[in-house]
Short mmCIF file of C-alpha atoms in Angstrom, two decimals:
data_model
loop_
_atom_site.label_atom_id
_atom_site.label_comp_id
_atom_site.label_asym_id
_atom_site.label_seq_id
_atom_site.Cartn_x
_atom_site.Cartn_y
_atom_site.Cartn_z
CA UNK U 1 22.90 -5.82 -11.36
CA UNK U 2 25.95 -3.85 -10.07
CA UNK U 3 25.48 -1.28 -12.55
CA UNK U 4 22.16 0.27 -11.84
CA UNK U 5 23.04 -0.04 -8.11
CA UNK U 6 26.21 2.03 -8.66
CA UNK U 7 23.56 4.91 -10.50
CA UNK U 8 21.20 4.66 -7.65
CA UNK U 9 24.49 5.59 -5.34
CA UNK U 10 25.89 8.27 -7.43
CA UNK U 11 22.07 9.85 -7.92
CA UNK U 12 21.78 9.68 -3.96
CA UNK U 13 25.31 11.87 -3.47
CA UNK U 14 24.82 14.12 -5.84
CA UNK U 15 20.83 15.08 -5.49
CA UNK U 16 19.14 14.08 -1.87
CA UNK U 17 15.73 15.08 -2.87
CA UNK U 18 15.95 12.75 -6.37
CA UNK U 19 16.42 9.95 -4.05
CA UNK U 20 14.10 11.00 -1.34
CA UNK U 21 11.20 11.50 -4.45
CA UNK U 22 12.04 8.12 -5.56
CA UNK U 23 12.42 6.36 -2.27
CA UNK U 24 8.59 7.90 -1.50
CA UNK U 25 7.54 6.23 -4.89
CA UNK U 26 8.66 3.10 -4.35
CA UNK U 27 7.58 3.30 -1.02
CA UNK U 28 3.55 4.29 -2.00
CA UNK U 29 4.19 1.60 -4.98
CA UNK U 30 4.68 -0.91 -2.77
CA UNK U 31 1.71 0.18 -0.54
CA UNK U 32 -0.77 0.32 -3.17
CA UNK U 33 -0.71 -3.11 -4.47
CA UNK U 34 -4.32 -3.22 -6.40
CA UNK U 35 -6.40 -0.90 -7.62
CA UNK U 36 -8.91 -1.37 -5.02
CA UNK U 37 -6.63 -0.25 -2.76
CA UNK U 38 -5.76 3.07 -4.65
CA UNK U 39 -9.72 4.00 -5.09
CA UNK U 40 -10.14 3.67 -0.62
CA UNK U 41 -6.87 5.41 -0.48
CA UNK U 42 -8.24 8.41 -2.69
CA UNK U 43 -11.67 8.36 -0.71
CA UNK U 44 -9.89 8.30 2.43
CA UNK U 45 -8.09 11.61 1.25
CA UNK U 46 -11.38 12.94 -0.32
CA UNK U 47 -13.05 12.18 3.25
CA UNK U 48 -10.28 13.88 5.41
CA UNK U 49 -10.27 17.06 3.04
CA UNK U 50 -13.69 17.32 3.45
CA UNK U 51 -13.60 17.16 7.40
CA UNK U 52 -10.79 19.51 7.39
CA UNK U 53 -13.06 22.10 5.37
CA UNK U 54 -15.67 21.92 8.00
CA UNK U 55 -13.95 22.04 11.18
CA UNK U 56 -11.64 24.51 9.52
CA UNK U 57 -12.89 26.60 6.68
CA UNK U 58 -10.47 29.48 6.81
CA UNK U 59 -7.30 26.74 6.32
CA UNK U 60 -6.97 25.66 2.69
#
């Protein structure tokens, strides 16, 4: 177990935004835990873009 830590480490000091990208993944992994979940998620995002369009038309 030590070695993959030790990568994780070395990936975080030398590239930030590597370990920001996968901290985000892990993070929406982990929030997601069925599929069910994913499909509201994605109509929940589907539902605020289209609300956005109509108050807002000019912002894309």
């Amino acid at each position: 177990m030590q070695q993959p830590h030790s990568v994780q480490s070395d990936c975080q000091a030398t590239d930030p935004m590597a370990s920001a990208a996968s901290f985000t993944r892990d993070v929406m992994v982990e929030q997601i835990a069925t599929p069910d979940q994913l499909v509201a998620k994605i109509i929940d995002a589907k539902r605020l873009k289209s609300l956005r369009e109509r108050l807002a038309p000019e912002v894309k």
